[in-house]
Amino acid sequence: MFRRKLTALDYHNPDGFDCKDETQFRNCIVWLEDQKIRHYKIEDRGNLRNIPSSDWPKAYQKYLQDVNCPFGVQERQEAVDWLLGLAVRYEYGDNVEKYKNCQPLAASGNSDKTADPLVNLDSNSPDFKAGVMALANILKIQRHDDYLVMLKVRLHCMLFLCIKIFLLNGVPVALDKHILGFDTGDATLNEAAQILRLLHIEELRELQTKINEAIVAVQAIIADPKTDHRLGKVGR
């Protein structure tokens, strides 16, 4: 869960990072704020930098709130993963020219079949299990002993929910006629992304309709002159 993002951020020890080690964990948080996120001014980072302090958890809790992290101090792995994602976004934003021409990794020799992105996952990894459990809690779905099966069920449930939401609008759509514009490497996720994009377009249409209605209403007020025959003029 952490190694790829830490590597992308040029962290000094991405392979050896242990989120459960308190010292490593605190040092990583301070490094992210100092080097990548930079939410605080330098002079305001003192409490967060004071790693040995017994008040550090309070400073960390405040930091999570200040950066609008949806996870709390008790959800350590989820919070760290969220902060890493935030740092990656900032890193890209600061170096757009450097990354915009990056090419995707070359496909494997067997190009006939799309590789399953779940094949290389370590389903016994504590980080993987924590991520799956966090997703299960968010979706409020029953747990399963096999975490890999559990993840696949979650993905299909997310797709089903997206389809259900879309069908509530009463508009049947052939997904194969709509170009997604990118490939996630998984057919199920591609379909979910297509549905979410169509939902977003539908919301934009609704917004435009409301804007048009507001314009018409305003025009009806300002463009409706009334005649006062006593004054011998047209207008208010």
Short mmCIF file of N, CA and C in Angstrom, two decimals, residues 110-232:
data_model
loop_
_atom_site.label_atom_id
_atom_site.label_comp_id
_atom_site.label_asym_id
_atom_site.label_seq_id
_atom_site.Cartn_x
_atom_site.Cartn_y
_atom_site.Cartn_z
N ASN A 110 2.46 -11.33 -23.17
CA ASN A 110 1.16 -11.85 -23.56
C ASN A 110 0.17 -10.70 -23.68
N SER A 111 0.09 -10.12 -24.86
CA SER A 111 -0.77 -8.95 -25.07
C SER A 111 -2.19 -9.34 -25.46
N ASP A 112 -2.46 -10.63 -25.61
CA ASP A 112 -3.78 -11.06 -26.03
C ASP A 112 -4.80 -10.91 -24.92
N LYS A 113 -4.34 -11.06 -23.69
CA LYS A 113 -5.25 -11.00 -22.56
C LYS A 113 -4.84 -9.85 -21.65
N THR A 114 -5.84 -9.15 -21.16
CA THR A 114 -5.57 -8.06 -20.22
C THR A 114 -5.14 -8.64 -18.89
N ALA A 115 -4.02 -8.17 -18.38
CA ALA A 115 -3.51 -8.68 -17.11
C ALA A 115 -4.45 -8.30 -15.98
N ASP A 116 -4.64 -9.23 -15.07
CA ASP A 116 -5.47 -8.97 -13.90
C ASP A 116 -4.68 -8.12 -12.92
N PRO A 117 -5.11 -6.91 -12.61
CA PRO A 117 -4.34 -6.05 -11.72
C PRO A 117 -4.28 -6.57 -10.29
N LEU A 118 -5.11 -7.56 -9.97
CA LEU A 118 -5.12 -8.10 -8.61
C LEU A 118 -4.13 -9.25 -8.42
N VAL A 119 -3.55 -9.72 -9.55
CA VAL A 119 -2.67 -10.88 -9.47
C VAL A 119 -1.45 -10.62 -8.61
N ASN A 120 -0.86 -9.44 -8.74
CA ASN A 120 0.38 -9.13 -8.03
C ASN A 120 0.18 -8.60 -6.63
N LEU A 121 -1.06 -8.55 -6.18
CA LEU A 121 -1.32 -8.07 -4.82
C LEU A 121 -0.97 -9.14 -3.80
N ASP A 122 -0.38 -8.73 -2.70
CA ASP A 122 -0.08 -9.64 -1.60
C ASP A 122 -1.27 -9.62 -0.65
N SER A 123 -2.16 -10.60 -0.79
CA SER A 123 -3.39 -10.60 0.00
C SER A 123 -3.14 -10.86 1.48
N ASN A 124 -1.91 -11.26 1.83
CA ASN A 124 -1.58 -11.49 3.24
C ASN A 124 -0.91 -10.28 3.89
N SER A 125 -0.68 -9.24 3.09
CA SER A 125 -0.04 -8.03 3.62
C SER A 125 -0.97 -7.31 4.58
N PRO A 126 -0.47 -6.88 5.74
CA PRO A 126 -1.30 -6.12 6.69
C PRO A 126 -1.85 -4.84 6.06
N ASP A 127 -1.06 -4.21 5.19
CA ASP A 127 -1.52 -2.98 4.54
C ASP A 127 -2.70 -3.28 3.61
N PHE A 128 -2.58 -4.39 2.87
CA PHE A 128 -3.67 -4.77 1.97
C PHE A 128 -4.94 -5.07 2.75
N LYS A 129 -4.80 -5.82 3.84
CA LYS A 129 -5.96 -6.17 4.66
C LYS A 129 -6.61 -4.93 5.26
N ALA A 130 -5.77 -3.98 5.70
CA ALA A 130 -6.30 -2.75 6.29
C ALA A 130 -7.09 -1.95 5.25
N GLY A 131 -6.56 -1.89 4.03
CA GLY A 131 -7.25 -1.16 2.98
C GLY A 131 -8.58 -1.78 2.62
N VAL A 132 -8.61 -3.12 2.53
CA VAL A 132 -9.86 -3.82 2.20
C VAL A 132 -10.88 -3.64 3.31
N MET A 133 -10.43 -3.72 4.57
CA MET A 133 -11.34 -3.55 5.69
C MET A 133 -11.89 -2.13 5.74
N ALA A 134 -11.07 -1.15 5.41
CA ALA A 134 -11.54 0.24 5.39
C ALA A 134 -12.62 0.40 4.34
N LEU A 135 -12.42 -0.22 3.16
CA LEU A 135 -13.41 -0.15 2.09
C LEU A 135 -14.69 -0.86 2.51
N ALA A 136 -14.55 -1.99 3.20
CA ALA A 136 -15.73 -2.73 3.67
C ALA A 136 -16.53 -1.91 4.67
N ASN A 137 -15.84 -1.20 5.54
CA ASN A 137 -16.53 -0.37 6.53
C ASN A 137 -17.27 0.78 5.87
N ILE A 138 -16.64 1.37 4.85
CA ILE A 138 -17.27 2.49 4.14
C ILE A 138 -18.54 2.02 3.43
N LEU A 139 -18.45 0.85 2.75
CA LEU A 139 -19.59 0.33 2.00
C LEU A 139 -20.58 -0.42 2.87
N LYS A 140 -20.17 -0.68 4.16
CA LYS A 140 -21.04 -1.41 5.10
C LYS A 140 -21.45 -2.76 4.54
N ILE A 141 -20.43 -3.52 4.11
CA ILE A 141 -20.67 -4.84 3.51
C ILE A 141 -20.06 -5.90 4.41
N GLN A 142 -20.69 -7.08 4.46
CA GLN A 142 -20.24 -8.16 5.32
C GLN A 142 -18.81 -8.60 4.97
N ARG A 143 -18.05 -8.96 5.98
CA ARG A 143 -16.65 -9.33 5.77
C ARG A 143 -16.52 -10.79 5.33
N HIS A 144 -15.33 -11.11 4.77
CA HIS A 144 -15.05 -12.45 4.27
C HIS A 144 -13.65 -12.84 4.72
N ASP A 145 -13.42 -14.14 4.93
CA ASP A 145 -12.11 -14.60 5.41
C ASP A 145 -11.01 -14.39 4.37
N ASP A 146 -11.35 -14.50 3.10
CA ASP A 146 -10.38 -14.32 2.02
C ASP A 146 -10.43 -12.84 1.59
N TYR A 147 -9.36 -12.12 1.88
CA TYR A 147 -9.35 -10.68 1.63
C TYR A 147 -9.36 -10.36 0.13
N LEU A 148 -8.76 -11.22 -0.69
CA LEU A 148 -8.74 -10.98 -2.13
C LEU A 148 -10.15 -11.13 -2.70
N VAL A 149 -10.84 -12.17 -2.26
CA VAL A 149 -12.25 -12.34 -2.68
C VAL A 149 -13.07 -11.17 -2.20
N MET A 150 -12.76 -10.74 -1.00
CA MET A 150 -13.47 -9.62 -0.40
C MET A 150 -13.32 -8.36 -1.25
N LEU A 151 -12.10 -8.11 -1.73
CA LEU A 151 -11.85 -6.92 -2.56
C LEU A 151 -12.63 -7.00 -3.87
N LYS A 152 -12.62 -8.18 -4.51
CA LYS A 152 -13.34 -8.33 -5.77
C LYS A 152 -14.83 -8.11 -5.58
N VAL A 153 -15.36 -8.61 -4.47
CA VAL A 153 -16.79 -8.40 -4.18
C VAL A 153 -17.08 -6.92 -4.02
N ARG A 154 -16.16 -6.20 -3.34
CA ARG A 154 -16.35 -4.76 -3.13
C ARG A 154 -16.40 -4.02 -4.47
N LEU A 155 -15.48 -4.39 -5.37
CA LEU A 155 -15.43 -3.73 -6.67
C LEU A 155 -16.72 -3.95 -7.46
N HIS A 156 -17.22 -5.18 -7.42
CA HIS A 156 -18.46 -5.47 -8.14
C HIS A 156 -19.65 -4.78 -7.47
N CYS A 157 -19.62 -4.67 -6.15
CA CYS A 157 -20.69 -3.96 -5.45
C CYS A 157 -20.70 -2.48 -5.82
N MET A 158 -19.49 -1.91 -5.93
CA MET A 158 -19.39 -0.50 -6.32
C MET A 158 -19.95 -0.31 -7.72
N LEU A 159 -19.65 -1.24 -8.63
CA LEU A 159 -20.18 -1.15 -9.98
C LEU A 159 -21.70 -1.28 -9.97
N PHE A 160 -22.21 -2.22 -9.17
CA PHE A 160 -23.67 -2.40 -9.09
C PHE A 160 -24.35 -1.14 -8.56
N LEU A 161 -23.76 -0.53 -7.55
CA LEU A 161 -24.34 0.69 -6.99
C LEU A 161 -24.36 1.81 -8.03
N CYS A 162 -23.27 1.92 -8.79
CA CYS A 162 -23.22 2.96 -9.83
C CYS A 162 -24.30 2.72 -10.87
N ILE A 163 -24.45 1.46 -11.29
CA ILE A 163 -25.47 1.13 -12.30
C ILE A 163 -26.86 1.42 -11.75
N LYS A 164 -27.08 1.04 -10.49
CA LYS A 164 -28.39 1.25 -9.87
C LYS A 164 -28.73 2.74 -9.80
N ILE A 165 -27.76 3.54 -9.41
CA ILE A 165 -27.98 4.98 -9.33
C ILE A 165 -28.32 5.54 -10.70
N PHE A 166 -27.61 5.06 -11.70
CA PHE A 166 -27.82 5.58 -13.05
C PHE A 166 -29.20 5.18 -13.59
N LEU A 167 -29.61 3.94 -13.32
CA LEU A 167 -30.88 3.47 -13.82
C LEU A 167 -32.05 4.16 -13.14
N LEU A 168 -31.82 4.72 -11.95
CA LEU A 168 -32.89 5.45 -11.28
C LEU A 168 -33.34 6.64 -12.10
N ASN A 169 -32.47 7.12 -12.96
CA ASN A 169 -32.83 8.25 -13.81
C ASN A 169 -33.70 7.82 -14.99
N GLY A 170 -33.87 6.50 -15.15
CA GLY A 170 -34.72 6.01 -16.22
C GLY A 170 -34.14 6.17 -17.61
N VAL A 171 -32.81 6.23 -17.71
CA VAL A 171 -32.18 6.43 -19.02
C VAL A 171 -31.25 5.26 -19.31
N PRO A 172 -31.72 4.24 -20.05
CA PRO A 172 -30.84 3.12 -20.40
C PRO A 172 -29.75 3.58 -21.37
N VAL A 173 -28.51 3.18 -21.11
CA VAL A 173 -27.39 3.64 -21.94
C VAL A 173 -26.51 2.45 -22.29
N ALA A 174 -26.08 2.38 -23.52
CA ALA A 174 -25.13 1.35 -23.96
C ALA A 174 -23.72 1.86 -23.69
N LEU A 175 -23.06 1.28 -22.71
CA LEU A 175 -21.75 1.77 -22.30
C LEU A 175 -20.70 1.62 -23.39
N ASP A 176 -20.86 0.60 -24.23
CA ASP A 176 -19.84 0.37 -25.27
C ASP A 176 -19.83 1.48 -26.32
N LYS A 177 -20.85 2.35 -26.31
CA LYS A 177 -20.89 3.45 -27.27
C LYS A 177 -20.27 4.73 -26.72
N HIS A 178 -19.80 4.66 -25.47
CA HIS A 178 -19.21 5.83 -24.84
C HIS A 178 -17.73 5.57 -24.56
N ILE A 179 -16.88 6.43 -25.07
CA ILE A 179 -15.44 6.27 -24.92
C ILE A 179 -15.01 6.82 -23.55
N LEU A 180 -14.29 6.01 -22.79
CA LEU A 180 -13.86 6.43 -21.46
C LEU A 180 -12.70 7.42 -21.53
N GLY A 181 -11.75 7.18 -22.41
CA GLY A 181 -10.62 8.09 -22.54
C GLY A 181 -9.38 7.63 -21.81
N PHE A 182 -9.51 6.61 -20.98
CA PHE A 182 -8.35 6.03 -20.30
C PHE A 182 -8.68 4.59 -19.93
N ASP A 183 -7.67 3.85 -19.53
CA ASP A 183 -7.86 2.43 -19.22
C ASP A 183 -7.30 2.14 -17.83
N THR A 184 -8.13 1.60 -16.94
CA THR A 184 -7.69 1.26 -15.58
C THR A 184 -7.00 -0.09 -15.54
N GLY A 185 -7.13 -0.86 -16.63
CA GLY A 185 -6.55 -2.20 -16.62
C GLY A 185 -7.51 -3.26 -16.13
N ASP A 186 -8.73 -2.85 -15.76
CA ASP A 186 -9.72 -3.79 -15.27
C ASP A 186 -11.06 -3.44 -15.90
N ALA A 187 -11.70 -4.42 -16.54
CA ALA A 187 -12.95 -4.16 -17.26
C ALA A 187 -14.05 -3.68 -16.33
N THR A 188 -14.10 -4.22 -15.12
CA THR A 188 -15.13 -3.81 -14.16
C THR A 188 -14.95 -2.36 -13.76
N LEU A 189 -13.72 -1.98 -13.48
CA LEU A 189 -13.45 -0.59 -13.10
C LEU A 189 -13.69 0.35 -14.26
N ASN A 190 -13.39 -0.09 -15.48
CA ASN A 190 -13.65 0.74 -16.65
C ASN A 190 -15.14 1.05 -16.78
N GLU A 191 -15.98 0.03 -16.56
CA GLU A 191 -17.42 0.25 -16.66
C GLU A 191 -17.90 1.19 -15.55
N ALA A 192 -17.36 1.01 -14.35
CA ALA A 192 -17.74 1.90 -13.25
C ALA A 192 -17.35 3.34 -13.55
N ALA A 193 -16.16 3.52 -14.13
CA ALA A 193 -15.70 4.87 -14.47
C ALA A 193 -16.58 5.49 -15.55
N GLN A 194 -17.01 4.67 -16.52
CA GLN A 194 -17.90 5.17 -17.56
C GLN A 194 -19.22 5.66 -16.97
N ILE A 195 -19.75 4.88 -16.05
CA ILE A 195 -21.03 5.25 -15.43
C ILE A 195 -20.88 6.52 -14.61
N LEU A 196 -19.81 6.62 -13.86
CA LEU A 196 -19.59 7.82 -13.05
C LEU A 196 -19.44 9.05 -13.94
N ARG A 197 -18.78 8.89 -15.07
CA ARG A 197 -18.63 10.02 -15.99
C ARG A 197 -19.99 10.44 -16.55
N LEU A 198 -20.82 9.47 -16.90
CA LEU A 198 -22.15 9.79 -17.42
C LEU A 198 -23.01 10.46 -16.36
N LEU A 199 -22.88 10.01 -15.12
CA LEU A 199 -23.61 10.66 -14.03
C LEU A 199 -23.17 12.10 -13.85
N HIS A 200 -21.87 12.32 -13.99
CA HIS A 200 -21.34 13.68 -13.86
C HIS A 200 -21.89 14.58 -14.96
N ILE A 201 -21.96 14.05 -16.18
CA ILE A 201 -22.50 14.82 -17.29
C ILE A 201 -23.97 15.15 -17.03
N GLU A 202 -24.70 14.16 -16.48
CA GLU A 202 -26.11 14.39 -16.18
C GLU A 202 -26.28 15.49 -15.14
N GLU A 203 -25.39 15.51 -14.15
CA GLU A 203 -25.45 16.57 -13.13
C GLU A 203 -25.16 17.93 -13.75
N LEU A 204 -24.21 17.98 -14.67
CA LEU A 204 -23.91 19.24 -15.34
C LEU A 204 -25.10 19.74 -16.15
N ARG A 205 -25.81 18.81 -16.78
CA ARG A 205 -26.99 19.19 -17.54
C ARG A 205 -28.07 19.78 -16.63
N GLU A 206 -28.25 19.14 -15.47
CA GLU A 206 -29.23 19.65 -14.51
C GLU A 206 -28.85 21.04 -14.03
N LEU A 207 -27.55 21.23 -13.80
CA LEU A 207 -27.08 22.54 -13.36
C LEU A 207 -27.34 23.60 -14.44
N GLN A 208 -27.06 23.24 -15.70
CA GLN A 208 -27.28 24.18 -16.79
C GLN A 208 -28.77 24.53 -16.92
N THR A 209 -29.63 23.53 -16.70
CA THR A 209 -31.07 23.78 -16.76
C THR A 209 -31.50 24.78 -15.69
N LYS A 210 -30.97 24.61 -14.48
CA LYS A 210 -31.31 25.53 -13.40
C LYS A 210 -30.79 26.94 -13.68
N ILE A 211 -29.61 27.01 -14.27
CA ILE A 211 -29.05 28.33 -14.63
C ILE A 211 -29.95 29.00 -15.67
N ASN A 212 -30.39 28.24 -16.66
CA ASN A 212 -31.28 28.79 -17.69
C ASN A 212 -32.59 29.28 -17.08
N GLU A 213 -33.12 28.50 -16.13
CA GLU A 213 -34.37 28.89 -15.48
C GLU A 213 -34.19 30.18 -14.69
N ALA A 214 -33.03 30.32 -14.04
CA ALA A 214 -32.76 31.53 -13.27
C ALA A 214 -32.66 32.74 -14.20
N ILE A 215 -32.01 32.56 -15.35
CA ILE A 215 -31.88 33.66 -16.31
C ILE A 215 -33.25 34.10 -16.82
N VAL A 216 -34.10 33.11 -17.14
CA VAL A 216 -35.45 33.42 -17.62
C VAL A 216 -36.25 34.17 -16.57
N ALA A 217 -36.12 33.74 -15.30
CA ALA A 217 -36.84 34.38 -14.21
C ALA A 217 -36.41 35.84 -14.03
N VAL A 218 -35.10 36.07 -14.12
CA VAL A 218 -34.59 37.44 -13.99
C VAL A 218 -35.05 38.31 -15.15
N GLN A 219 -35.02 37.73 -16.35
CA GLN A 219 -35.48 38.49 -17.53
C GLN A 219 -36.95 38.85 -17.43
N ALA A 220 -37.74 37.95 -16.84
CA ALA A 220 -39.16 38.21 -16.70
C ALA A 220 -39.42 39.40 -15.78
N ILE A 221 -38.50 39.61 -14.83
CA ILE A 221 -38.67 40.73 -13.90
C ILE A 221 -38.22 42.04 -14.51
N ILE A 222 -37.06 42.03 -15.16
CA ILE A 222 -36.48 43.29 -15.65
C ILE A 222 -36.97 43.66 -17.04
N ALA A 223 -37.58 42.72 -17.74
CA ALA A 223 -38.02 43.00 -19.13
C ALA A 223 -39.53 42.94 -19.25
N ASP A 224 -40.25 43.41 -18.22
CA ASP A 224 -41.71 43.40 -18.25
C ASP A 224 -42.24 44.79 -17.91
N PRO A 225 -42.11 45.74 -18.85
CA PRO A 225 -42.56 47.11 -18.56
C PRO A 225 -44.07 47.18 -18.39
N LYS A 226 -44.49 48.01 -17.47
CA LYS A 226 -45.91 48.23 -17.24
C LYS A 226 -46.27 49.65 -17.62
N THR A 227 -47.45 49.80 -18.22
CA THR A 227 -47.90 51.12 -18.68
C THR A 227 -48.76 51.80 -17.62
N ASP A 228 -48.37 53.02 -17.29
CA ASP A 228 -49.18 53.84 -16.37
C ASP A 228 -49.82 54.96 -17.21
N HIS A 229 -51.11 54.75 -17.56
CA HIS A 229 -51.79 55.71 -18.44
C HIS A 229 -51.90 57.11 -17.80
N ARG A 230 -51.93 57.19 -16.48
CA ARG A 230 -52.04 58.49 -15.82
C ARG A 230 -50.84 59.34 -16.02
N LEU A 231 -49.67 58.67 -16.12
CA LEU A 231 -48.44 59.43 -16.31
C LEU A 231 -48.13 59.61 -17.79
N GLY A 232 -48.85 58.88 -18.61
CA GLY A 232 -48.63 59.01 -20.06
C GLY A 232 -47.29 58.47 -20.49
#
